[in-house]
mmCIF file of C-alpha atoms and ligand atoms in Angstrom:
data_model
loop_
_atom_site.group_PDB
_atom_site.id
_atom_site.type_symbol
_atom_site.label_atom_id
_atom_site.label_comp_id
_atom_site.label_asym_id
_atom_site.label_seq_id
_atom_site.Cartn_x
_atom_site.Cartn_y
_atom_site.Cartn_z
ATOM 1 C CA MET A 1 -0.426 -0.049 0.002
ATOM 2 C CA ALA A 2 1.256 3.296 -0.796
ATOM 3 C CA ARG A 3 2.692 5.423 2.280
ATOM 4 C CA PRO A 4 0.448 8.984 2.497
ATOM 5 C CA ALA A 5 3.099 11.599 1.184
ATOM 6 C CA ALA A 6 4.498 13.637 4.197
ATOM 7 C CA ALA A 7 3.239 17.094 4.530
ATOM 8 C CA ALA A 8 5.530 19.604 2.876
ATOM 9 C CA PRO A 9 7.481 22.129 5.464
ATOM 10 C CA CYS A 10 5.060 24.936 6.715
ATOM 11 C CA PRO A 11 6.484 28.151 6.957
ATOM 12 C CA LEU A 12 6.149 30.622 10.205
ATOM 13 C CA PRO A 13 4.152 33.581 9.599
ATOM 14 C CA THR A 14 5.984 36.318 9.391
ATOM 15 C CA PRO A 15 5.445 39.636 12.275
ATOM 16 C CA GLY A 16 3.194 41.843 9.727
ATOM 17 C CA TRP A 17 0.755 38.893 9.403
ATOM 18 C CA GLN A 18 1.161 38.066 13.293
ATOM 19 C CA ARG A 19 0.299 41.687 14.044
ATOM 20 C CA SER A 20 -2.276 41.608 11.976
ATOM 21 C CA LEU A 21 -3.657 38.032 13.464
ATOM 22 C CA ALA A 22 -3.710 40.002 16.742
ATOM 23 C CA ARG A 23 -5.529 43.217 15.938
ATOM 24 C CA ARG A 24 -8.362 41.358 13.975
ATOM 25 C CA LEU A 25 -8.965 38.686 16.588
ATOM 26 C CA LEU A 26 -8.957 40.997 19.836
ATOM 27 C CA GLY A 27 -11.228 43.371 17.149
ATOM 28 C CA TRP A 28 -13.296 40.609 17.142
ATOM 29 C CA TYR A 29 -13.793 39.312 20.842
ATOM 30 C CA ARG A 30 -14.267 42.627 22.298
ATOM 31 C CA ARG A 31 -17.821 42.685 20.165
ATOM 32 C CA HIS A 32 -18.406 38.562 20.464
ATOM 33 C CA ARG A 33 -16.990 37.216 23.076
ATOM 34 C CA ARG A 34 -19.391 35.405 25.547
ATOM 35 C CA ASP A 35 -20.312 35.994 29.003
ATOM 36 C CA LEU A 36 -19.089 33.866 31.116
ATOM 37 C CA PRO A 37 -18.203 34.059 34.821
ATOM 38 C CA TRP A 38 -14.719 32.905 34.764
ATOM 39 C CA ARG A 39 -14.409 35.882 32.528
ATOM 40 C CA HIS A 40 -15.387 38.529 35.095
ATOM 41 C CA THR A 41 -11.938 37.865 37.013
ATOM 42 C CA SER A 42 -8.464 37.544 36.974
ATOM 43 C CA ASP A 43 -8.076 35.457 39.700
ATOM 44 C CA PRO A 44 -6.015 32.523 38.885
ATOM 45 C CA TYR A 45 -7.639 30.064 41.035
ATOM 46 C CA GLN A 46 -10.749 30.546 39.710
ATOM 47 C CA ILE A 47 -9.459 30.839 36.225
ATOM 48 C CA TRP A 48 -7.677 27.391 37.105
ATOM 49 C CA VAL A 49 -10.740 26.061 38.270
ATOM 50 C CA SER A 50 -12.532 26.784 35.205
ATOM 51 C CA GLU A 51 -9.993 25.894 32.538
ATOM 52 C CA ILE A 52 -10.006 22.318 34.658
ATOM 53 C CA MET A 53 -13.716 22.239 34.201
ATOM 54 C CA LEU A 54 -14.215 22.869 30.538
ATOM 55 C CA GLN A 55 -11.190 20.127 29.578
ATOM 56 C CA GLN A 56 -13.548 17.457 27.249
ATOM 57 C CA THR A 57 -16.695 19.587 29.038
ATOM 58 C CA GLN A 58 -19.152 21.903 27.162
ATOM 59 C CA VAL A 59 -18.974 25.550 28.117
ATOM 60 C CA ALA A 60 -22.643 24.878 28.954
ATOM 61 C CA THR A 61 -22.716 22.143 30.537
ATOM 62 C CA VAL A 62 -19.754 23.963 33.391
ATOM 63 C CA VAL A 63 -20.873 27.569 33.747
ATOM 64 C CA PRO A 64 -23.569 25.865 37.135
ATOM 65 C CA TYR A 65 -20.734 23.990 38.206
ATOM 66 C CA PHE A 66 -18.399 26.583 38.091
ATOM 67 C CA ASN A 67 -20.468 28.542 39.777
ATOM 68 C CA ARG A 68 -21.564 26.167 42.785
ATOM 69 C CA PHE A 69 -18.068 25.407 42.951
ATOM 70 C CA VAL A 70 -16.032 28.440 43.499
ATOM 71 C CA ALA A 71 -19.247 29.760 45.889
ATOM 72 C CA ALA A 72 -18.487 26.757 48.290
ATOM 73 C CA PHE A 73 -14.858 26.634 47.771
ATOM 74 C CA PRO A 74 -13.802 30.805 46.864
ATOM 75 C CA THR A 75 -10.275 30.357 47.587
ATOM 76 C CA ALA A 76 -7.616 27.761 47.108
ATOM 77 C CA ARG A 77 -7.500 27.239 51.342
ATOM 78 C CA ALA A 78 -10.585 26.411 51.053
ATOM 79 C CA LEU A 79 -10.458 23.819 48.649
ATOM 80 C CA ALA A 80 -7.673 22.492 49.914
ATOM 81 C CA GLU A 81 -9.655 22.095 53.620
ATOM 82 C CA ALA A 82 -12.752 20.246 52.076
ATOM 83 C CA ASP A 83 -13.221 16.736 52.004
ATOM 84 C CA GLU A 84 -12.789 15.015 49.358
ATOM 85 C CA ARG A 85 -15.793 13.619 49.368
ATOM 86 C CA ASP A 86 -17.568 16.958 49.413
ATOM 87 C CA VAL A 87 -15.131 18.175 46.489
ATOM 88 C CA LEU A 88 -16.354 15.082 44.435
ATOM 89 C CA ARG A 89 -19.996 15.417 45.302
ATOM 90 C CA LEU A 90 -19.945 19.185 43.926
ATOM 91 C CA TRP A 91 -18.052 17.786 40.554
ATOM 92 C CA GLU A 92 -20.991 14.942 40.435
ATOM 93 C CA GLY A 93 -21.979 14.339 36.872
ATOM 94 C CA LEU A 94 -19.309 16.709 34.740
ATOM 95 C CA GLY A 95 -17.635 13.228 34.597
ATOM 96 C CA TYR A 96 -13.781 12.773 34.229
ATOM 97 C CA TYR A 97 -13.503 12.650 38.348
ATOM 98 C CA ARG A 98 -9.719 11.973 37.931
ATOM 99 C CA ARG A 99 -9.748 16.339 37.455
ATOM 100 C CA ALA A 100 -11.287 16.936 40.389
ATOM 101 C CA ARG A 101 -9.214 14.837 43.025
ATOM 102 C CA GLN A 102 -6.372 16.163 41.216
ATOM 103 C CA LEU A 103 -7.822 20.123 41.778
ATOM 104 C CA HIS A 104 -7.901 19.198 45.070
ATOM 105 C CA ARG A 105 -4.767 17.845 45.642
ATOM 106 C CA ALA A 106 -3.160 21.005 43.954
ATOM 107 C CA ALA A 107 -4.967 22.898 45.867
ATOM 108 C CA ARG A 108 -3.451 21.381 49.227
ATOM 109 C CA GLU A 109 -0.054 21.463 47.178
ATOM 110 C CA ILE A 110 -0.484 25.570 46.945
ATOM 111 C CA VAL A 111 -1.092 25.717 50.548
ATOM 112 C CA GLU A 112 1.719 23.628 51.264
ATOM 113 C CA GLY A 113 4.728 24.466 48.954
ATOM 114 C CA HIS A 114 3.193 28.478 47.853
ATOM 115 C CA GLY A 115 1.233 29.551 51.255
ATOM 116 C CA GLY A 116 -1.406 29.533 49.735
ATOM 117 C CA GLY A 117 -0.776 32.222 46.891
ATOM 118 C CA PHE A 118 -1.254 31.035 43.113
ATOM 119 C CA PRO A 119 1.939 30.609 41.776
ATOM 120 C CA ARG A 120 3.230 33.272 38.954
ATOM 121 C CA ASP A 121 5.818 31.028 37.253
ATOM 122 C CA LEU A 122 4.700 29.095 33.912
ATOM 123 C CA GLU A 123 7.125 25.857 35.667
ATOM 124 C CA GLN A 124 6.133 26.350 38.935
ATOM 125 C CA VAL A 125 1.977 26.112 37.823
ATOM 126 C CA GLY A 126 2.644 23.494 34.857
ATOM 127 C CA ARG A 127 4.474 21.444 38.088
ATOM 128 C CA LEU A 128 0.853 20.971 40.151
ATOM 129 C CA PRO A 129 -0.983 17.891 40.185
ATOM 130 C CA GLY A 130 -3.373 18.003 36.917
ATOM 131 C CA ILE A 131 -2.115 20.864 35.105
ATOM 132 C CA GLY A 132 -0.411 20.270 31.792
ATOM 133 C CA ARG A 133 1.400 22.705 29.202
ATOM 134 C CA TYR A 134 -2.294 24.674 28.126
ATOM 135 C CA THR A 135 -3.493 24.729 31.453
ATOM 136 C CA ALA A 136 -0.168 26.784 32.589
ATOM 137 C CA GLY A 137 0.144 28.744 29.512
ATOM 138 C CA ALA A 138 -3.742 29.650 29.746
ATOM 139 C CA ILE A 139 -3.549 30.129 33.518
ATOM 140 C CA VAL A 140 -0.612 32.537 33.755
ATOM 141 C CA SER A 141 -1.982 34.296 30.334
ATOM 142 C CA ILE A 142 -4.885 35.343 31.470
ATOM 143 C CA ALA A 143 -4.478 35.771 35.110
ATOM 144 C CA TYR A 144 -1.330 37.878 34.709
ATOM 145 C CA ASP A 145 -0.884 38.364 31.102
ATOM 146 C CA LEU A 146 2.199 36.552 30.447
ATOM 147 C CA PRO A 147 3.062 35.924 26.744
ATOM 148 C CA ALA A 148 2.379 32.466 27.365
ATOM 149 C CA ALA A 149 1.380 29.657 24.229
ATOM 150 C CA ILE A 150 -1.754 27.438 24.896
ATOM 151 C CA LEU A 151 -2.740 24.504 22.441
ATOM 152 C CA GLU A 152 -5.954 22.628 22.996
ATOM 153 C CA ALA A 153 -8.602 21.495 20.323
ATOM 154 C CA ASN A 154 -10.134 24.586 19.667
ATOM 155 C CA THR A 155 -6.701 26.303 18.697
ATOM 156 C CA ILE A 156 -5.469 23.222 16.813
ATOM 157 C CA ARG A 157 -7.660 23.814 14.839
ATOM 158 C CA LEU A 158 -7.750 26.631 14.001
ATOM 159 C CA LEU A 159 -4.055 27.655 13.848
ATOM 160 C CA SER A 160 -3.572 24.398 11.517
ATOM 161 C CA ARG A 161 -6.084 26.428 8.859
ATOM 162 C CA LEU A 162 -4.837 29.793 9.090
ATOM 163 C CA VAL A 163 -1.417 28.586 8.416
ATOM 164 C CA ALA A 164 -2.845 25.390 6.061
ATOM 165 C CA TYR A 165 -0.611 22.624 7.745
ATOM 166 C CA SER A 166 -1.666 19.330 5.948
ATOM 167 C CA GLY A 167 0.835 17.258 8.472
ATOM 168 C CA ASP A 168 -0.932 15.281 11.105
ATOM 169 C CA VAL A 169 -1.748 17.621 14.037
ATOM 170 C CA SER A 170 -1.940 14.444 16.257
ATOM 171 C CA SER A 171 1.561 13.164 15.768
ATOM 172 C CA GLY A 172 4.394 14.523 17.654
ATOM 173 C CA ALA A 173 5.459 16.509 14.581
ATOM 174 C CA GLY A 174 2.249 18.083 14.620
ATOM 175 C CA ARG A 175 2.501 18.755 17.880
ATOM 176 C CA LYS A 176 5.493 20.237 17.817
ATOM 177 C CA PHE A 177 5.204 22.545 14.472
ATOM 178 C CA LEU A 178 2.084 23.911 16.397
ATOM 179 C CA TRP A 179 3.472 24.624 19.610
ATOM 180 C CA GLN A 180 5.843 26.765 17.485
ATOM 181 C CA LEU A 181 3.586 28.403 15.913
ATOM 182 C CA ALA A 182 1.503 29.074 19.251
ATOM 183 C CA GLU A 183 4.458 30.476 21.099
ATOM 184 C CA THR A 184 5.333 32.836 17.777
ATOM 185 C CA ILE A 185 2.322 34.820 17.292
ATOM 186 C CA VAL A 186 1.415 35.093 21.249
ATOM 187 C CA PRO A 187 1.958 38.890 21.555
ATOM 188 C CA ARG A 188 3.859 40.322 24.168
ATOM 189 C CA ARG A 189 0.841 42.429 25.649
ATOM 190 C CA ASN A 190 -3.507 41.290 25.970
ATOM 191 C CA CYS A 191 -1.332 37.875 25.549
ATOM 192 C CA GLY A 192 -4.789 36.784 27.880
ATOM 193 C CA LEU A 193 -7.078 38.036 25.817
ATOM 194 C CA PHE A 194 -5.284 36.829 22.543
ATOM 195 C CA ASN A 195 -5.103 33.456 23.903
ATOM 196 C CA GLN A 196 -8.831 33.424 24.680
ATOM 197 C CA SER A 197 -10.030 35.528 21.385
ATOM 198 C CA LEU A 198 -8.217 32.236 19.912
ATOM 199 C CA MET A 199 -9.858 29.867 21.831
ATOM 200 C CA GLU A 200 -13.090 31.974 21.495
ATOM 201 C CA LEU A 201 -13.377 31.905 17.205
ATOM 202 C CA GLY A 202 -12.383 28.495 17.162
ATOM 203 C CA SER A 203 -15.415 26.861 19.130
ATOM 204 C CA LEU A 204 -17.751 29.799 17.351
ATOM 205 C CA VAL A 205 -16.786 30.029 14.254
ATOM 206 C CA CYS A 206 -13.850 27.805 12.867
ATOM 207 C CA THR A 207 -16.055 25.193 14.071
ATOM 208 C CA PRO A 208 -15.038 21.162 13.093
ATOM 209 C CA LYS A 209 -17.984 21.235 10.855
ATOM 210 C CA ALA A 210 -18.961 23.633 8.305
ATOM 211 C CA PRO A 211 -16.543 26.935 9.585
ATOM 212 C CA ALA A 212 -18.915 29.780 9.066
ATOM 213 C CA CYS A 213 -15.683 31.783 6.841
ATOM 214 C CA GLY A 214 -17.967 34.186 5.373
ATOM 215 C CA VAL A 215 -18.359 35.738 8.935
ATOM 216 C CA CYS A 216 -14.934 35.157 9.656
ATOM 217 C CA PRO A 217 -12.715 38.056 11.004
ATOM 218 C CA VAL A 218 -9.389 36.328 9.778
ATOM 219 C CA ARG A 219 -10.367 34.782 6.620
ATOM 220 C CA GLU A 220 -7.606 37.496 4.366
ATOM 221 C CA LEU A 221 -5.114 36.059 6.712
ATOM 222 C CA CYS A 222 -5.928 31.664 6.293
ATOM 223 C CA GLY A 223 -4.147 29.401 4.253
ATOM 224 C CA ALA A 224 -7.094 26.729 4.465
ATOM 225 C CA PHE A 225 -9.206 29.378 2.768
ATOM 226 C CA ARG A 226 -7.535 30.473 0.480
ATOM 227 C CA LEU A 227 -6.992 27.184 -0.503
ATOM 228 C CA GLY A 228 -10.759 25.720 -0.491
ATOM 229 C CA ARG A 229 -9.192 22.619 1.908
ATOM 230 C CA GLN A 230 -11.069 24.074 5.053
ATOM 231 C CA ASP A 231 -12.646 20.906 4.970
ATOM 232 C CA GLN A 232 -9.507 18.950 4.950
ATOM 233 C CA ILE A 233 -7.972 20.509 7.841
ATOM 234 C CA PRO A 234 -7.013 19.576 10.715
ATOM 235 C CA ARG A 235 -5.968 16.372 9.324
ATOM 236 C CA THR A 236 -6.061 13.635 12.171
ATOM 237 C CA ARG A 237 -6.175 9.942 12.898
ATOM 238 C CA ALA A 238 -8.855 7.958 12.983
ATOM 239 C CA ARG A 239 -11.127 7.450 16.194
ATOM 240 C CA PRO A 240 -10.655 3.829 17.846
ATOM 241 C CA PRO A 241 -14.688 2.203 17.103
ATOM 242 C CA VAL A 242 -17.030 2.219 19.547
ATOM 243 C CA GLU A 243 -17.461 -0.818 21.466
ATOM 244 C CA ALA A 244 -20.403 -1.806 23.191
ATOM 245 C CA VAL A 245 -20.252 -3.330 26.850
ATOM 246 C CA ARG A 246 -22.819 -5.000 29.196
ATOM 247 C CA GLU A 247 -22.483 -4.339 32.878
ATOM 248 C CA ALA A 248 -24.428 -5.034 36.075
ATOM 249 C CA SER A 249 -25.663 -2.872 39.509
ATOM 250 C CA VAL A 250 -26.478 -4.958 42.496
ATOM 251 C CA VAL A 251 -28.440 -2.915 44.832
ATOM 252 C CA ALA A 252 -27.674 -5.255 48.091
ATOM 253 C CA TRP A 253 -30.025 -4.908 51.128
ATOM 254 C CA HIS A 254 -29.788 -5.549 54.238
ATOM 255 C CA ARG A 255 -32.300 -4.418 57.632
ATOM 256 C CA GLY A 256 -33.257 -1.229 55.441
ATOM 257 C CA LYS A 257 -29.615 -0.780 54.200
ATOM 258 C CA VAL A 258 -28.221 -0.999 51.128
ATOM 259 C CA PHE A 259 -24.716 -1.807 50.279
ATOM 260 C CA VAL A 260 -22.177 0.751 49.117
ATOM 261 C CA ARG A 261 -18.552 1.404 48.168
ATOM 262 C CA ARG A 262 -16.221 3.673 47.771
ATOM 263 C CA ARG A 263 -14.132 3.238 44.246
ATOM 264 C CA ALA A 264 -10.710 2.561 44.986
ATOM 265 C CA ASP A 265 -7.559 4.016 42.880
ATOM 266 C CA GLY A 266 -6.912 3.325 39.640
ATOM 267 C CA GLU A 267 -10.652 1.905 38.747
ATOM 268 C CA ARG A 268 -12.730 4.028 36.962
ATOM 269 C CA TRP A 269 -15.033 6.716 39.287
ATOM 270 C CA ALA A 270 -11.542 6.691 41.648
ATOM 271 C CA GLY A 271 -13.220 8.363 44.851
ATOM 272 C CA LEU A 272 -16.792 8.187 43.709
ATOM 273 C CA TRP A 273 -19.055 5.627 45.880
ATOM 274 C CA ASP A 274 -21.310 2.773 43.888
ATOM 275 C CA PHE A 275 -23.084 0.145 44.288
ATOM 276 C CA LEU A 276 -21.648 -3.028 43.289
ATOM 277 C CA ARG A 277 -21.047 -3.492 39.193
ATOM 278 C CA PHE A 278 -19.618 -5.305 36.710
ATOM 279 C CA PRO A 279 -19.444 -7.101 33.674
ATOM 280 C CA ILE A 280 -21.457 -9.503 32.838
ATOM 281 C CA ALA A 281 -21.802 -12.007 30.045
ATOM 282 C CA ALA A 282 -25.341 -14.160 30.709
ATOM 283 C CA ARG A 283 -28.432 -12.865 29.934
ATOM 284 C CA ARG A 284 -30.861 -14.837 31.283
ATOM 285 C CA GLY A 285 -32.395 -17.329 33.113
ATOM 286 C CA ASP A 286 -30.341 -19.867 35.800
ATOM 287 C CA ALA A 287 -27.186 -18.813 34.225
ATOM 288 C CA LEU A 288 -27.722 -15.097 34.662
ATOM 289 C CA ARG A 289 -28.576 -15.476 38.279
ATOM 290 C CA THR A 290 -25.831 -17.373 39.027
ATOM 291 C CA GLU A 291 -23.239 -15.140 37.314
ATOM 292 C CA LEU A 292 -25.323 -12.286 39.478
ATOM 293 C CA ALA A 293 -24.589 -14.541 43.238
ATOM 294 C CA GLN A 294 -20.710 -15.289 41.869
ATOM 295 C CA LYS A 295 -19.680 -11.780 40.884
ATOM 296 C CA VAL A 296 -21.419 -9.957 43.675
ATOM 297 C CA ARG A 297 -19.482 -12.854 46.213
ATOM 298 C CA GLN A 298 -15.581 -11.870 44.371
ATOM 299 C CA GLN A 299 -16.690 -8.297 44.469
ATOM 300 C CA SER A 300 -17.974 -8.183 48.341
ATOM 301 C CA GLY A 301 -18.041 -11.520 50.162
ATOM 302 C CA LEU A 302 -21.989 -11.028 50.198
ATOM 303 C CA SER A 303 -24.285 -14.102 49.025
ATOM 304 C CA ILE A 304 -26.987 -12.821 47.791
ATOM 305 C CA ARG A 305 -30.530 -14.208 46.742
ATOM 306 C CA GLU A 306 -33.128 -13.519 44.059
ATOM 307 C CA PRO A 307 -32.099 -10.840 42.313
ATOM 308 C CA GLU A 308 -34.437 -8.703 40.563
ATOM 309 C CA LYS A 309 -33.862 -6.928 37.858
ATOM 310 C CA ILE A 310 -35.498 -3.147 38.087
ATOM 311 C CA ALA A 311 -33.973 -0.819 35.240
ATOM 312 C CA THR A 312 -31.678 -0.719 32.305
ATOM 313 C CA LEU A 313 -29.698 2.255 32.057
ATOM 314 C CA LYS A 314 -27.430 3.163 28.853
ATOM 315 C CA HIS A 315 -24.082 5.658 29.025
ATOM 316 C CA GLY A 316 -21.623 5.793 28.091
ATOM 317 C CA VAL A 317 -17.623 6.158 29.105
ATOM 318 C CA THR A 318 -14.720 7.288 27.160
ATOM 319 C CA ARG A 319 -15.379 4.691 23.380
ATOM 320 C CA PHE A 320 -17.676 1.912 25.427
ATOM 321 C CA ARG A 321 -21.582 2.450 25.088
ATOM 322 C CA ILE A 322 -22.376 0.621 28.528
ATOM 323 C CA THR A 323 -25.744 -1.195 29.039
ATOM 324 C CA LEU A 324 -26.282 -1.401 32.429
ATOM 325 C CA ASP A 325 -29.004 -3.606 34.415
ATOM 326 C CA CYS A 326 -29.888 -2.811 37.522
ATOM 327 C CA TYR A 327 -30.880 -5.652 40.124
ATOM 328 C CA ARG A 328 -31.849 -5.521 43.570
ATOM 329 C CA ALA A 329 -31.393 -8.100 46.185
ATOM 330 C CA THR A 330 -31.625 -9.546 49.832
ATOM 331 C CA CYS A 331 -28.589 -10.254 51.645
ATOM 332 C CA ARG A 332 -28.611 -13.299 53.352
ATOM 333 C CA GLY A 333 -26.945 -13.698 56.708
ATOM 334 C CA THR A 334 -23.278 -14.338 56.327
ATOM 335 C CA ARG A 335 -20.452 -12.021 55.873
ATOM 336 C CA ILE A 336 -22.617 -8.846 56.894
ATOM 337 C CA THR A 337 -20.007 -7.331 59.056
ATOM 338 C CA LEU A 338 -18.724 -4.692 56.142
ATOM 339 C CA PRO A 339 -14.282 -5.304 56.703
ATOM 340 C CA SER A 340 -12.941 -1.780 55.513
ATOM 341 C CA PRO A 341 -14.263 1.667 55.977
ATOM 342 C CA GLU A 342 -14.566 2.365 52.227
ATOM 343 C CA TRP A 343 -17.850 -0.704 52.166
ATOM 344 C CA ARG A 344 -20.906 0.485 54.385
ATOM 345 C CA TRP A 345 -24.353 -0.298 54.765
ATOM 346 C CA ILE A 346 -26.240 3.127 54.665
ATOM 347 C CA GLU A 347 -29.865 4.393 54.840
ATOM 348 C CA PRO A 348 -30.799 4.811 51.207
ATOM 349 C CA ASP A 349 -31.901 8.532 52.015
ATOM 350 C CA ALA A 350 -27.812 8.769 53.228
ATOM 351 C CA LEU A 351 -26.566 8.660 49.480
ATOM 352 C CA GLU A 352 -27.539 12.244 48.893
ATOM 353 C CA GLU A 353 -24.639 13.031 51.291
ATOM 354 C CA LEU A 354 -21.970 10.500 49.118
ATOM 355 C CA PRO A 355 -20.750 11.094 44.925
ATOM 356 C CA LEU A 356 -22.063 8.911 43.304
ATOM 357 C CA SER A 357 -21.686 8.309 39.612
ATOM 358 C CA VAL A 358 -24.580 9.974 37.107
ATOM 359 C CA THR A 359 -25.633 6.009 36.720
ATOM 360 C CA GLY A 360 -25.645 5.650 40.565
ATOM 361 C CA ARG A 361 -26.986 8.436 41.255
ATOM 362 C CA LYS A 362 -30.374 7.092 39.256
ATOM 363 C CA LEU A 363 -30.448 4.083 40.556
ATOM 364 C CA SER A 364 -29.753 5.814 44.111
ATOM 365 C CA ARG A 365 -33.119 7.842 43.045
ATOM 366 C CA MET A 366 -35.286 4.713 42.103
ATOM 367 C CA LEU A 367 -34.587 3.071 45.933
ATOM 368 C CA SER A 368 -37.276 5.307 47.741
ATOM 369 C CA ASP A 369 -39.817 3.352 44.867
ATOM 370 C CA ILE A 370 -38.339 0.196 45.873
ATOM 371 C CA SER A 371 -38.583 -1.528 49.262
ATOM 372 C CA PRO A 372 -36.389 -4.762 50.216
ATOM 373 C CA ARG A 373 -38.019 -7.332 49.864
ATOM 374 C CA ALA A 374 -38.604 -9.794 52.842
HETATM 375 FE FE1 SF4 B 1 -11.371 28.589 10.234
HETATM 376 FE FE2 SF4 B 1 -12.324 29.232 7.161
HETATM 377 FE FE3 SF4 B 1 -11.927 31.487 9.083
HETATM 378 FE FE4 SF4 B 1 -10.157 30.046 8.415
HETATM 379 S S1 SF4 B 1 -11.124 31.583 6.995
HETATM 380 S S2 SF4 B 1 -10.155 30.583 10.470
HETATM 381 S S3 SF4 B 1 -11.026 28.251 8.025
HETATM 382 S S4 SF4 B 1 -13.204 30.038 9.797
#
């Protein structure tokens, strides 16, 4: 099979092009930027929280989470002093829970290593847990107006189109080139506004499909527009296919309480609490009852009897489309004392206090309609 042709080297833009880009972008941003809560502050803590929440998550979803989070934890010190359970509870439904745990750890490092004040130095910021090169650049440029570059999904698309970069933007060489480009074009002044305008234009105008070139303020500077190649740039690798998975969740009852466990480090949704949950192969009859009983015993040591299906929930985790069959079951009287404080028997009402996954929360809300069987 013929190998794809190597991308032609792409020259970095001239100083005149860069000045024109900055002027057009800043003018457009002043007129068209969305009114978002984190744009009313230069507090690096709040900008950091917003940047972490915005990773992999839509702006409209983030806004209410951001408002609740900074109201509950208005400073890095307040976050550092919080219980992880409360942090995760406020993050519940936002997904990618590792972000919240790293935010919490980083807040503790800010208190211990920096006296509670957010560092200004790009390298120090980049050493905090959960803060990569993009996030560090975004925080110091937006909060302190320091000339730090950024590169994330919107700017990868916009920059590669602007210079008509025909290489694979997900390759090492592609990333290296785009970071070099981002560092070249970031201006000495108004760097935070410039970076935000790049992201905003990428998000609102230079969209992945059907970019609105007709209203784009930088189309005269855009290589992809000039060549009519907006639909072919950026070039990316094919995504792995979506995989269908079946899982079961079992609400195990004992004396009016249900069993929950805190998911361990390294597991999906680490730090959240959950009912018993595992992959399941059998579909019906004795084979299903036997597999449910075995897997409940393996995961918890509990013995259940007569599991009964109460719901089927569908959800996605990364590239997996999961069908979750939910069961209730009563525990037999063996191994009712739990060996770990991270495993609990709990009144259904008390689940409101614990951080749960989205499907765990849906299941918990059904429990008021489901009484334990005798
Ligand atoms: Fe994107 Fe079109 Fe603007 Fe080029 S002209 S930056 S492709 S919206």
